[in-house]
PDB file of C-alpha atoms and ligand atoms in Angstrom:
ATOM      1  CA  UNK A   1      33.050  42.518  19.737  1.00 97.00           C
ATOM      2  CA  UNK A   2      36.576  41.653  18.866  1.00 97.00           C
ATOM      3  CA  UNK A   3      37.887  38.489  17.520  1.00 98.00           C
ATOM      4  CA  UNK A   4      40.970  36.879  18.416  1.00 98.00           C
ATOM      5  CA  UNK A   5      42.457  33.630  17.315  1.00 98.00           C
ATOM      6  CA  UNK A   6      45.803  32.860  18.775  1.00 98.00           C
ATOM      7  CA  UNK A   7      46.398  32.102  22.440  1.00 98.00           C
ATOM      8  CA  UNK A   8      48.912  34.466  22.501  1.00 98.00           C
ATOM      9  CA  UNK A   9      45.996  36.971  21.304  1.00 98.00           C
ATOM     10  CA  UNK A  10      43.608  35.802  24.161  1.00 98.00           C
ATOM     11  CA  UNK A  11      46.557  36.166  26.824  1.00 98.00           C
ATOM     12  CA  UNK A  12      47.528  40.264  25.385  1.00 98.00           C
ATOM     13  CA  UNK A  13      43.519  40.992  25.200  1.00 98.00           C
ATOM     14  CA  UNK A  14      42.962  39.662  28.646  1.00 98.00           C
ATOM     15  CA  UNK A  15      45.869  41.253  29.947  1.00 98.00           C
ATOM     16  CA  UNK A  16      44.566  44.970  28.594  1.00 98.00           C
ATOM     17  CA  UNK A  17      41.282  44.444  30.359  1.00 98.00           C
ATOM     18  CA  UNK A  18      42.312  43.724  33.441  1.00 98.00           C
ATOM     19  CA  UNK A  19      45.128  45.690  33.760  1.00 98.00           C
ATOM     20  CA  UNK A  20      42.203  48.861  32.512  1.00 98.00           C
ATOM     21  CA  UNK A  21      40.744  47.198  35.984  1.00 98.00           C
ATOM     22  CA  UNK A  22      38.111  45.001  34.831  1.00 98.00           C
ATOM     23  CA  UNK A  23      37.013  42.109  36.531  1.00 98.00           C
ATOM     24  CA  UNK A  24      37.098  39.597  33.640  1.00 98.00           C
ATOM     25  CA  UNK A  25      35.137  36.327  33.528  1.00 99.00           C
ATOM     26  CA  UNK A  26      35.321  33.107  30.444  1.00 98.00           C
ATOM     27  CA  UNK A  27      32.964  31.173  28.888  1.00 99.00           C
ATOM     28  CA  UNK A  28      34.326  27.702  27.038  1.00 98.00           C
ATOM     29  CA  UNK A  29      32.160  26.642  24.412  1.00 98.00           C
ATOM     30  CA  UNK A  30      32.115  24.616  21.346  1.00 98.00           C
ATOM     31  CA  UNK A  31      30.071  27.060  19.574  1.00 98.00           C
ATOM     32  CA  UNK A  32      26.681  25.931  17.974  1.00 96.00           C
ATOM     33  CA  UNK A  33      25.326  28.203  20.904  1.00 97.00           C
ATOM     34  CA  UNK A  34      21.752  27.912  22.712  1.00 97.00           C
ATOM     35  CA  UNK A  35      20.252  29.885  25.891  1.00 98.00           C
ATOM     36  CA  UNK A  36      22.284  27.679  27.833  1.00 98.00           C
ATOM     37  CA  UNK A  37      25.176  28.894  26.308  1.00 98.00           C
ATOM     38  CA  UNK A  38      24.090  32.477  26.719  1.00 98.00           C
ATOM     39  CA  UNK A  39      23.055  31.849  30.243  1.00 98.00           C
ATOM     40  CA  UNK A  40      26.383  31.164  31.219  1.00 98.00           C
ATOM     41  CA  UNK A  41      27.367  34.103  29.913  1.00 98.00           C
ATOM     42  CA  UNK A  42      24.912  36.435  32.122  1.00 98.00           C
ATOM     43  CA  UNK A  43      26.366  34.330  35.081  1.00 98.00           C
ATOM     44  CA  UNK A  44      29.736  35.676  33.551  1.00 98.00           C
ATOM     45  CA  UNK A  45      28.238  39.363  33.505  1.00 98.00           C
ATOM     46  CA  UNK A  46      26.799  38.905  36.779  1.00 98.00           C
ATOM     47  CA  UNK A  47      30.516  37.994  38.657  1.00 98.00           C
ATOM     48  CA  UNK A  48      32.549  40.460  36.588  1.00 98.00           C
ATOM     49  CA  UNK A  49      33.177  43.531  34.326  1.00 98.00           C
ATOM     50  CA  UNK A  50      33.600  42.048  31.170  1.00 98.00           C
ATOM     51  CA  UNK A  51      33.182  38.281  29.757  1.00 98.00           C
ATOM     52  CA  UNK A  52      35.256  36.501  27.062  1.00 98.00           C
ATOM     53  CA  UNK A  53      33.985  33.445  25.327  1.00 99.00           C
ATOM     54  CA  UNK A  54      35.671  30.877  23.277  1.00 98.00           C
ATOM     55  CA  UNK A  55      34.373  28.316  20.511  1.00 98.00           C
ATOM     56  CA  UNK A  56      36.546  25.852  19.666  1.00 98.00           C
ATOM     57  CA  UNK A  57      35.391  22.400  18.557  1.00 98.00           C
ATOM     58  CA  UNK A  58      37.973  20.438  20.157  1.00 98.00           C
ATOM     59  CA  UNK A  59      38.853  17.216  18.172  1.00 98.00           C
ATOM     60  CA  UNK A  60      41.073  15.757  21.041  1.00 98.00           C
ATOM     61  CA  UNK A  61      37.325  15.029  22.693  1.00 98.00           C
ATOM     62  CA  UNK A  62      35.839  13.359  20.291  1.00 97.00           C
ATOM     63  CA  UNK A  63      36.451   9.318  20.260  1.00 96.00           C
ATOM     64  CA  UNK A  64      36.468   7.641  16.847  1.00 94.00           C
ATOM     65  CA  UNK A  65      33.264   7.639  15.657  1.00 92.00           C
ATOM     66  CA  UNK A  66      31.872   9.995  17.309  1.00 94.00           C
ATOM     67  CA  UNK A  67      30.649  13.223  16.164  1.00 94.00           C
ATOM     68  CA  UNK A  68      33.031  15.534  15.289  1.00 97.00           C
ATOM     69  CA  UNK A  69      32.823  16.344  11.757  1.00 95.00           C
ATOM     70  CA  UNK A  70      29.045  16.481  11.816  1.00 94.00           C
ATOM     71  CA  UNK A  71      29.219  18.694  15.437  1.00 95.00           C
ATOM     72  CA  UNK A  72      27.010  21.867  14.134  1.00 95.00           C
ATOM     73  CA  UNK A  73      29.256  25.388  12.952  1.00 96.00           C
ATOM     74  CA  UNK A  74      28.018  28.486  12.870  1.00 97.00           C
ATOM     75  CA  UNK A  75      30.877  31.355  14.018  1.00 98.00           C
ATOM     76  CA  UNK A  76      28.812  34.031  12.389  1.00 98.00           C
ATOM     77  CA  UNK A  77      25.381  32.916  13.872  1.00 98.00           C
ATOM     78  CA  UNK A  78      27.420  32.799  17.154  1.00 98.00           C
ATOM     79  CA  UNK A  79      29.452  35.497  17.447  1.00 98.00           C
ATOM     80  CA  UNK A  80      26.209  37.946  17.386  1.00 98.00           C
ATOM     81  CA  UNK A  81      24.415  35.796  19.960  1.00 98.00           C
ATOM     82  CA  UNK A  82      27.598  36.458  22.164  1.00 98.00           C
ATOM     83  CA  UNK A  83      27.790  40.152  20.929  1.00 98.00           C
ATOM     84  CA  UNK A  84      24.222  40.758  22.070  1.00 98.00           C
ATOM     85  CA  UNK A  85      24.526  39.011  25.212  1.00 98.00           C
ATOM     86  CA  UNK A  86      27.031  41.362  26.422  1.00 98.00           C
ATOM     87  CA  UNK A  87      30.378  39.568  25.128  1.00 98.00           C
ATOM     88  CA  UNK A  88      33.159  41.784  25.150  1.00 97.00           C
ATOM     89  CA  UNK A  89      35.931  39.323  23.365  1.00 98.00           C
ATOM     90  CA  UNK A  90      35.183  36.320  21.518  1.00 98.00           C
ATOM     91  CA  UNK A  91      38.390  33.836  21.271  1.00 99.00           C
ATOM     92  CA  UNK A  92      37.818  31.260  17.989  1.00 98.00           C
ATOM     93  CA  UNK A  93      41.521  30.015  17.310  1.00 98.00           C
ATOM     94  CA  UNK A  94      41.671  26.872  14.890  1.00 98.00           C
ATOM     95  CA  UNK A  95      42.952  23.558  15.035  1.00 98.00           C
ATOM     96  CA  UNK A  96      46.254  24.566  13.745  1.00 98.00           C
ATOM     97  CA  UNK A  97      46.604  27.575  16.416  1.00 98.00           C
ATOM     98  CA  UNK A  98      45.331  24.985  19.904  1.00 98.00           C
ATOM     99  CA  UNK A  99      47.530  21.791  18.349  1.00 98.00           C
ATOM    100  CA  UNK A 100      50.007  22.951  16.238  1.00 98.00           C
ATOM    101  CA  UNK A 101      52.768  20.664  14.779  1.00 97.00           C
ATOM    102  CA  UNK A 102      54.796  18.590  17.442  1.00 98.00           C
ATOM    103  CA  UNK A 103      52.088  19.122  20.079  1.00 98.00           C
ATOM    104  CA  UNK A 104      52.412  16.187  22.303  1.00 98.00           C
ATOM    105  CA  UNK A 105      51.186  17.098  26.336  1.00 97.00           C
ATOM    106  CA  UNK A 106      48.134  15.665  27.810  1.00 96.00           C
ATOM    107  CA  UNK A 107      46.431  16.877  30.868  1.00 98.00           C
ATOM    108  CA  UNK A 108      44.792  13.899  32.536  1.00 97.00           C
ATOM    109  CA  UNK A 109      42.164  13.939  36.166  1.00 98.00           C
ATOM    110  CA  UNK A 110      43.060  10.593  38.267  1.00 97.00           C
ATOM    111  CA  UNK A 111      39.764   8.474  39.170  1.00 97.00           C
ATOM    112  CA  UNK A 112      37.147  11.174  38.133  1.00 98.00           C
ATOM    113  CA  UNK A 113      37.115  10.559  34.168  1.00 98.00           C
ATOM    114  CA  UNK A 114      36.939   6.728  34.767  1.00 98.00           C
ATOM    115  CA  UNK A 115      33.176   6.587  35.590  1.00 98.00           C
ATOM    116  CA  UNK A 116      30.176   7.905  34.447  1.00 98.00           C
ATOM    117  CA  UNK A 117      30.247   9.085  30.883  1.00 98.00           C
ATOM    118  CA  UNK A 118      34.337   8.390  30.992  1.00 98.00           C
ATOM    119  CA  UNK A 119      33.139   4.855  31.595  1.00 98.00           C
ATOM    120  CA  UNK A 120      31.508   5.236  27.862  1.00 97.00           C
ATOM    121  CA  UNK A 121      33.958   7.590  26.289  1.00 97.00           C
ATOM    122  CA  UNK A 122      37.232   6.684  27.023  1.00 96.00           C
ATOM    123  CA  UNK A 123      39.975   9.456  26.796  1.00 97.00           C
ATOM    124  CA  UNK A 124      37.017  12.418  26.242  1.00 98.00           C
ATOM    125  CA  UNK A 125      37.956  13.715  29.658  1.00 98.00           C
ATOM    126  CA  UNK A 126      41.402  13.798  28.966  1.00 98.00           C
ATOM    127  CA  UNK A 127      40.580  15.985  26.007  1.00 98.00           C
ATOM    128  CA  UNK A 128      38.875  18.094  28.045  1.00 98.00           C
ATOM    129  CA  UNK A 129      41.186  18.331  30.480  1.00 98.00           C
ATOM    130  CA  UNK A 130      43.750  19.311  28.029  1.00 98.00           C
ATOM    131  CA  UNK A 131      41.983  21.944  26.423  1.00 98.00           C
ATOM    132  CA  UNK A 132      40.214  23.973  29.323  1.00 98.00           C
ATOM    133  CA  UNK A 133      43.703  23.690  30.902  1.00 98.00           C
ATOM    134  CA  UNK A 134      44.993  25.466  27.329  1.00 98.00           C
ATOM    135  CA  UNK A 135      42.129  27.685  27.701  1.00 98.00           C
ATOM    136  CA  UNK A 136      42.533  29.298  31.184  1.00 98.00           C
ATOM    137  CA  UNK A 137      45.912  29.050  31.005  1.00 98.00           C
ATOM    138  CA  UNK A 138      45.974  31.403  27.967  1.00 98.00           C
ATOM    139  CA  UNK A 139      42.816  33.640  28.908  1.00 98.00           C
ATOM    140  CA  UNK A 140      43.884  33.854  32.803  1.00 98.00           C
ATOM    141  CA  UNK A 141      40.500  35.153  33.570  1.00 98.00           C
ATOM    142  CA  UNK A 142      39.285  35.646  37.368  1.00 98.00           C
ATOM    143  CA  UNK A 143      36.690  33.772  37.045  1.00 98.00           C
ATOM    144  CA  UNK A 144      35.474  31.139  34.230  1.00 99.00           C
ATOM    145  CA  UNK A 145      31.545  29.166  33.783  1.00 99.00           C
ATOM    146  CA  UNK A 146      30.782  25.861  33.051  1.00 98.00           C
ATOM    147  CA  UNK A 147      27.281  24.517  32.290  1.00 98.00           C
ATOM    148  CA  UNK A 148      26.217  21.798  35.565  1.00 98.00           C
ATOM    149  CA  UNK A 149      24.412  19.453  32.464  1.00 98.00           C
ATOM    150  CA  UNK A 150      27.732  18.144  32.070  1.00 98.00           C
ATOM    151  CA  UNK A 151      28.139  17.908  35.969  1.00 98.00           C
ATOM    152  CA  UNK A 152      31.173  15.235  35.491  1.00 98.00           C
ATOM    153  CA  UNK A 153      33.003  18.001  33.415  1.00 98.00           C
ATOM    154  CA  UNK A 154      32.602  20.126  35.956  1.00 98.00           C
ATOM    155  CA  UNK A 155      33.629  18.067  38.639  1.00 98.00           C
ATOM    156  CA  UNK A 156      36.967  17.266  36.397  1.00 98.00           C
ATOM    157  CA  UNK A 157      37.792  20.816  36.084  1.00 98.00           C
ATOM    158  CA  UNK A 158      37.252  22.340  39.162  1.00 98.00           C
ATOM    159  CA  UNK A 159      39.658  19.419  40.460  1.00 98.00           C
ATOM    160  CA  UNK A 160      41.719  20.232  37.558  1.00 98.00           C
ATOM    161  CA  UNK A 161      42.261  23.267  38.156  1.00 98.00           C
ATOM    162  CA  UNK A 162      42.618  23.627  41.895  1.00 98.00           C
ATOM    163  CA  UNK A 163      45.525  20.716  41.480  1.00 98.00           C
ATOM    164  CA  UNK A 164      46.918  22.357  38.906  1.00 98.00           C
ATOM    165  CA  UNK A 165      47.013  26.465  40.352  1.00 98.00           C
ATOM    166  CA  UNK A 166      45.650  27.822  37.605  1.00 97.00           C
ATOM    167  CA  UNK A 167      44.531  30.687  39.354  1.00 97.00           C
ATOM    168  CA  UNK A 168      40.992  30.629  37.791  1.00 98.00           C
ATOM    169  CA  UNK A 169      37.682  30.112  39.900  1.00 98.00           C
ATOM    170  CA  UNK A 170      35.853  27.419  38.605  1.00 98.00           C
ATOM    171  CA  UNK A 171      32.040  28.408  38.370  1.00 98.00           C
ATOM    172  CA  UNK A 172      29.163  26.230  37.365  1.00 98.00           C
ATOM    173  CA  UNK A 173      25.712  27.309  36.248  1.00 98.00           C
ATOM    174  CA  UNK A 174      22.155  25.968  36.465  1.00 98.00           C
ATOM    175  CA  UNK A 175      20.533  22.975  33.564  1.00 98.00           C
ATOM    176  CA  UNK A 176      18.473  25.307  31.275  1.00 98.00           C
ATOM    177  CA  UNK A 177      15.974  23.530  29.842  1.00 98.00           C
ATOM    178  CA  UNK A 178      13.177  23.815  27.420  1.00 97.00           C
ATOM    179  CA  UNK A 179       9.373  24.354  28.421  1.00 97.00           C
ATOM    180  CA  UNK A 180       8.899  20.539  28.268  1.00 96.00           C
ATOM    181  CA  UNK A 181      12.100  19.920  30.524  1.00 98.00           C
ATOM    182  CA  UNK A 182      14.604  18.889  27.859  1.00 98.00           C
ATOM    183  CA  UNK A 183      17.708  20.044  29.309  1.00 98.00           C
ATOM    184  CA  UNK A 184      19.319  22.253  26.328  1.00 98.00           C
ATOM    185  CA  UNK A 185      22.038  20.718  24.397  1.00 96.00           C
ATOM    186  CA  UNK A 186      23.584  21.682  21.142  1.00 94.00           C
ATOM    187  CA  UNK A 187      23.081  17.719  20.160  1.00 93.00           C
ATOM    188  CA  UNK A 188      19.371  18.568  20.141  1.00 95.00           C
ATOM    189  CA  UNK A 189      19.364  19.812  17.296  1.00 92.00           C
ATOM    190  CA  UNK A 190      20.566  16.012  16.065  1.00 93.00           C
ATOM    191  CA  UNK A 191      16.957  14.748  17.321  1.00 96.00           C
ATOM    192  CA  UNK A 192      14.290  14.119  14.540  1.00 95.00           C
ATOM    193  CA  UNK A 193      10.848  14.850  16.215  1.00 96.00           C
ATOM    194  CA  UNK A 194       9.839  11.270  17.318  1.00 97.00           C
ATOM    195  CA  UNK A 195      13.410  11.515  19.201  1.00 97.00           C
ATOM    196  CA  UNK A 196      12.798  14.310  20.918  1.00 97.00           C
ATOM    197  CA  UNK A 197       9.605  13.346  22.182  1.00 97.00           C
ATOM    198  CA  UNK A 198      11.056  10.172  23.494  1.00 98.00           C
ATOM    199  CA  UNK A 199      14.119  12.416  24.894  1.00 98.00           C
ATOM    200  CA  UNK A 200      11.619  13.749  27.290  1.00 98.00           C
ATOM    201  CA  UNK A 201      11.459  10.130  29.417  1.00 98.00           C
ATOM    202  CA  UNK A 202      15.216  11.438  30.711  1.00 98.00           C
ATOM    203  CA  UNK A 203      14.279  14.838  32.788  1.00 98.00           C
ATOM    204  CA  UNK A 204      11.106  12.670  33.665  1.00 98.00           C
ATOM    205  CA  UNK A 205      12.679   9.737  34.847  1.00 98.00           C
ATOM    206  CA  UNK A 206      15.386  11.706  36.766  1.00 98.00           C
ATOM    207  CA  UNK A 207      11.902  14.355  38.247  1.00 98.00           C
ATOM    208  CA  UNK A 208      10.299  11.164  39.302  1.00 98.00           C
ATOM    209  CA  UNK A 209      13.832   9.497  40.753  1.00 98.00           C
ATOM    210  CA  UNK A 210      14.175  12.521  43.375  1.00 98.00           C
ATOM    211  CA  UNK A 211      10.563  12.938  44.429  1.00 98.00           C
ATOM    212  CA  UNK A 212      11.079   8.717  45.283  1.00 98.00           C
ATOM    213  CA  UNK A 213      14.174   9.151  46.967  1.00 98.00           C
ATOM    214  CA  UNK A 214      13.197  12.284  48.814  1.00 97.00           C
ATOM    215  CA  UNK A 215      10.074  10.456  49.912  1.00 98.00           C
ATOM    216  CA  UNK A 216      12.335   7.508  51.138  1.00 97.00           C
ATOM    217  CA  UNK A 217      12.359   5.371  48.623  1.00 98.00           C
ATOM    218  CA  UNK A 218      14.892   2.413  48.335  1.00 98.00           C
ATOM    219  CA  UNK A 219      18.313   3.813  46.510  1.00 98.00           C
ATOM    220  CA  UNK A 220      18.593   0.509  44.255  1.00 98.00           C
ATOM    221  CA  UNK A 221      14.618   0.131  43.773  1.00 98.00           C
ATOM    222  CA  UNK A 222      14.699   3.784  42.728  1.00 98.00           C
ATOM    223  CA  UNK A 223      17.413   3.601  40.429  1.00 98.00           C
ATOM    224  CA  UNK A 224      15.971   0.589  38.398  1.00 98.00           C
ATOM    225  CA  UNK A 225      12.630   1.904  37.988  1.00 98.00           C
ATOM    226  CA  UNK A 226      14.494   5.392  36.333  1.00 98.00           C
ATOM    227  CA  UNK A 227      16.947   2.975  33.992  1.00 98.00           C
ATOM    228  CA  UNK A 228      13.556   1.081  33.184  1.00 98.00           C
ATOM    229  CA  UNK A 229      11.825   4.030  31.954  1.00 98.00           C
ATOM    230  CA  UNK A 230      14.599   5.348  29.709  1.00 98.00           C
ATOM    231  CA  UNK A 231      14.278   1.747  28.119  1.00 98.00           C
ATOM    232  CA  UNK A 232      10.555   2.005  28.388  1.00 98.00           C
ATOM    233  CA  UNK A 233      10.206   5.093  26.691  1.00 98.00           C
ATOM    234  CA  UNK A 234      12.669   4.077  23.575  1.00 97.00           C
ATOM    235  CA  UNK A 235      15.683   4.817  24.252  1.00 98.00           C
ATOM    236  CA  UNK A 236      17.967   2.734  22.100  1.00 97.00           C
ATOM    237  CA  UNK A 237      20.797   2.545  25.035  1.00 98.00           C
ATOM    238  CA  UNK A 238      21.060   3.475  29.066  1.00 98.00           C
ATOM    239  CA  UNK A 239      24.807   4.345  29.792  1.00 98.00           C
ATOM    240  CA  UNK A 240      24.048   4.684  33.504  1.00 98.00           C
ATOM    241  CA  UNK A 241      20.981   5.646  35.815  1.00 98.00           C
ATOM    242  CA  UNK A 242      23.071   6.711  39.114  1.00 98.00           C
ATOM    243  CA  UNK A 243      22.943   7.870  42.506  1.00 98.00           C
ATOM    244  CA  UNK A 244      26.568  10.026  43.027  1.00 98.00           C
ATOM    245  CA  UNK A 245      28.193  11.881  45.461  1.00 98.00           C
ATOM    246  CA  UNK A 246      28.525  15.575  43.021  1.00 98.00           C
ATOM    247  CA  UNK A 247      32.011  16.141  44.265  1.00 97.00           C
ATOM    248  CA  UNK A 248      33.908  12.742  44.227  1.00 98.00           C
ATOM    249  CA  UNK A 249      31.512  11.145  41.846  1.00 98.00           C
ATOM    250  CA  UNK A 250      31.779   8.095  44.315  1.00 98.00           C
ATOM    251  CA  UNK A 251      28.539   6.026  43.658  1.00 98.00           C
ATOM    252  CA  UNK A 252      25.975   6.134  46.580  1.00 98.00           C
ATOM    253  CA  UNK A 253      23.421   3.546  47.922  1.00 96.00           C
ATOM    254  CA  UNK A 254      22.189   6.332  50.213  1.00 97.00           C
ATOM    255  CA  UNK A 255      21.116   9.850  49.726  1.00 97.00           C
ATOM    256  CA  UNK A 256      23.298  12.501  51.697  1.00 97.00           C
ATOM    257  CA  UNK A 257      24.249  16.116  51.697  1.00 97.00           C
ATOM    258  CA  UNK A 258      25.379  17.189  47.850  1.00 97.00           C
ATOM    259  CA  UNK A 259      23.918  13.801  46.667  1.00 98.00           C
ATOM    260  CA  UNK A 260      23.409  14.093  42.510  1.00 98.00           C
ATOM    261  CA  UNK A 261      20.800  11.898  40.329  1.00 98.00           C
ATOM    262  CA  UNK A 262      23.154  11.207  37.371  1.00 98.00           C
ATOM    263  CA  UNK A 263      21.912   9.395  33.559  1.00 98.00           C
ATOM    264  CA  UNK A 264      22.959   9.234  30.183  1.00 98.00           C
ATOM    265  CA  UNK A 265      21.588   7.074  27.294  1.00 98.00           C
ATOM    266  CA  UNK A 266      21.291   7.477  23.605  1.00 98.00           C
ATOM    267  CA  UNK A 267      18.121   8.341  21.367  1.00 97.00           C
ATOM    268  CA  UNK A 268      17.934   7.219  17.631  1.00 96.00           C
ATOM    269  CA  UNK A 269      21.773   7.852  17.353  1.00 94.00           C
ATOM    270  CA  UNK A 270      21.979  11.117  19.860  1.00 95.00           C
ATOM    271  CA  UNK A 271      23.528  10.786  23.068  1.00 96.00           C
ATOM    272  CA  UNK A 272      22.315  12.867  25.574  1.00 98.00           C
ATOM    273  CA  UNK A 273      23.417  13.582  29.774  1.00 98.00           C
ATOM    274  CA  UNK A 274      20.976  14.958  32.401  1.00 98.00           C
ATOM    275  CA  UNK A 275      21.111  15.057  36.298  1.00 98.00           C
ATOM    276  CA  UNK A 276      19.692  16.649  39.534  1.00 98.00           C
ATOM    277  CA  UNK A 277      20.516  17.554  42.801  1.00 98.00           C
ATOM    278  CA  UNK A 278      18.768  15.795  45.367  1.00 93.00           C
TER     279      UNK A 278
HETATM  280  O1  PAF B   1      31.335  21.795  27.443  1.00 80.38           O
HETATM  281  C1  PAF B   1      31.901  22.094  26.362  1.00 80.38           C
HETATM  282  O2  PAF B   1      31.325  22.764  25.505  1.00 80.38           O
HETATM  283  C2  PAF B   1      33.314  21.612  26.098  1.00 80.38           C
HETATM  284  O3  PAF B   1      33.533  20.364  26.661  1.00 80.38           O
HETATM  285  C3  PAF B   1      34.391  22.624  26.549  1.00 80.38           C
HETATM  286  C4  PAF B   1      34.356  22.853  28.049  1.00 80.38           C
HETATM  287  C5  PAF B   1      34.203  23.944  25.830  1.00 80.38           C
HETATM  288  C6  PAF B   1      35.784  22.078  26.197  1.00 80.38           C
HETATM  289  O4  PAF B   1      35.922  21.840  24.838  1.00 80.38           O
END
């Protein structure tokens, strides 16, 4: 599997591919890479010829405080999990080569960042607006996967990029989760064991919050009882235990067509996002 590190890189390797012919899907990642990552990759193989990945831990997403400089790094360990799984280019630029000296644009979503885990994280969407429009503008790949655990992501960039023409189909692909239902997340590996047994109340409370709702329960009622368990079970915060609509985000007091069971709280010091269609 070939390396590459500048955009300019990504663009020419891209470029060779498909003008060969090949169909040529990309996978954004931060590295630190789990099934879920590899997953999307399969979904990658599955819509085209070839897939690229990228792994870029992107500081411009991180608040202060947060987790960047302990986020987990392994490019070696990665790159043959990617090779294996059928990866054809890997793109891992640095800092220096996504922001380099003088950079000063900023992509920013109206409305869709400002709730939800944007309502928690100010300015991470606009990080991640910024990069995955770097990204796709530099890979200009057919077609590109994002995981659905980070649903508001998702929602951001397929927005993003249908505003912006950039010419790239926005995929997203299926939670994977663990045996137990732990939705796979490269922050598990943060949890010490007592953690990650109490991590399990947030695919519970969010199983048990669409078997209520599809059996009528009240909206509000239901919602409560989920945001009760999370604190219940030990979680040390509950950012939000919501009904949505999964394309505007729009809170709901009534389930409809595309309806999505949203939460996000924080375990010992681990934050972790879960949600499910209705
Ligand atoms: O989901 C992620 O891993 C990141 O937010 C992404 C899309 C690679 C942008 O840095």
């Amino acid at each position: 599997m070939e390396i590459v590190r500048t955009p300019a890189g990504l663009t020419a390797a891209v470029e060779a591919m498909r003008r060969a012919g090949a169909r040529v899907a990309f996978v954004p990642t931060m590295g630190a890479l789990h099934a879920g990552h590899l997953a999307l990759v399969a979904e990658g193989l599955a819509r085209a010829d070839a897939v690229v990945a990228s792994i870029f831990v992107n500081p411009r997403q991180f608040g202060p405080g947060e987790d960047l400089a302990r986020y987990p790094r392994d490019e070696a360990g990665d790159a043959a999990k990617l090779e294996a799984a059928g990866c054809t280019l890997l793109y891992a630029p640095d800092v220096a080569a996504m922001y380099p000296p003088g950079f000063s644009s900023f992509v920013r979503v109206d409305g869709l960042p400002d709730v939800l885990c944007g309502a928690v994280r100010p300015g991470h969407f606009d990080g991640v607006a910024t990069v995955v429009t770097k990204l796709l503008a530099a890979a200009r790949a057919d077609v590109a996967i994002f995981g659905e655990k980070d649903w508001q992501q998702l929602a951001i960039v397929k927005r993003m990029a249908a505003d912006l023409d950039l010419g790239t189909e926005i995929v997203g692909a299926p939670i994977v989760r663990d045996s137990d239902g732990l939705a796979l997340s490269s922050r598990n590996l943060y949890l010490a064991p007592e953690d990650r047994a109490r991590a399990l109340a947030l695919p519970r409370a969010l199983a048990e919050a669409q078997g209520r709702l599809r059996a009528g329960g009240g909206v509000a009622e239901v919602l409560a009882q989920g945001a009760l368990a999370l604190a219940t079970a030990g979680f040390a915060r509950v950012d939000y235990f919501e009904l949505v609509d999964g394309e505007t985000l729009a809170t709901l007091d009534a389930v409809q067509p595309g309806a999505r069971l949203m939460a996000a709280g924080v375990v010992g010091t681990t934050r972790l996002i879960d949600n499910l269609g209705l």
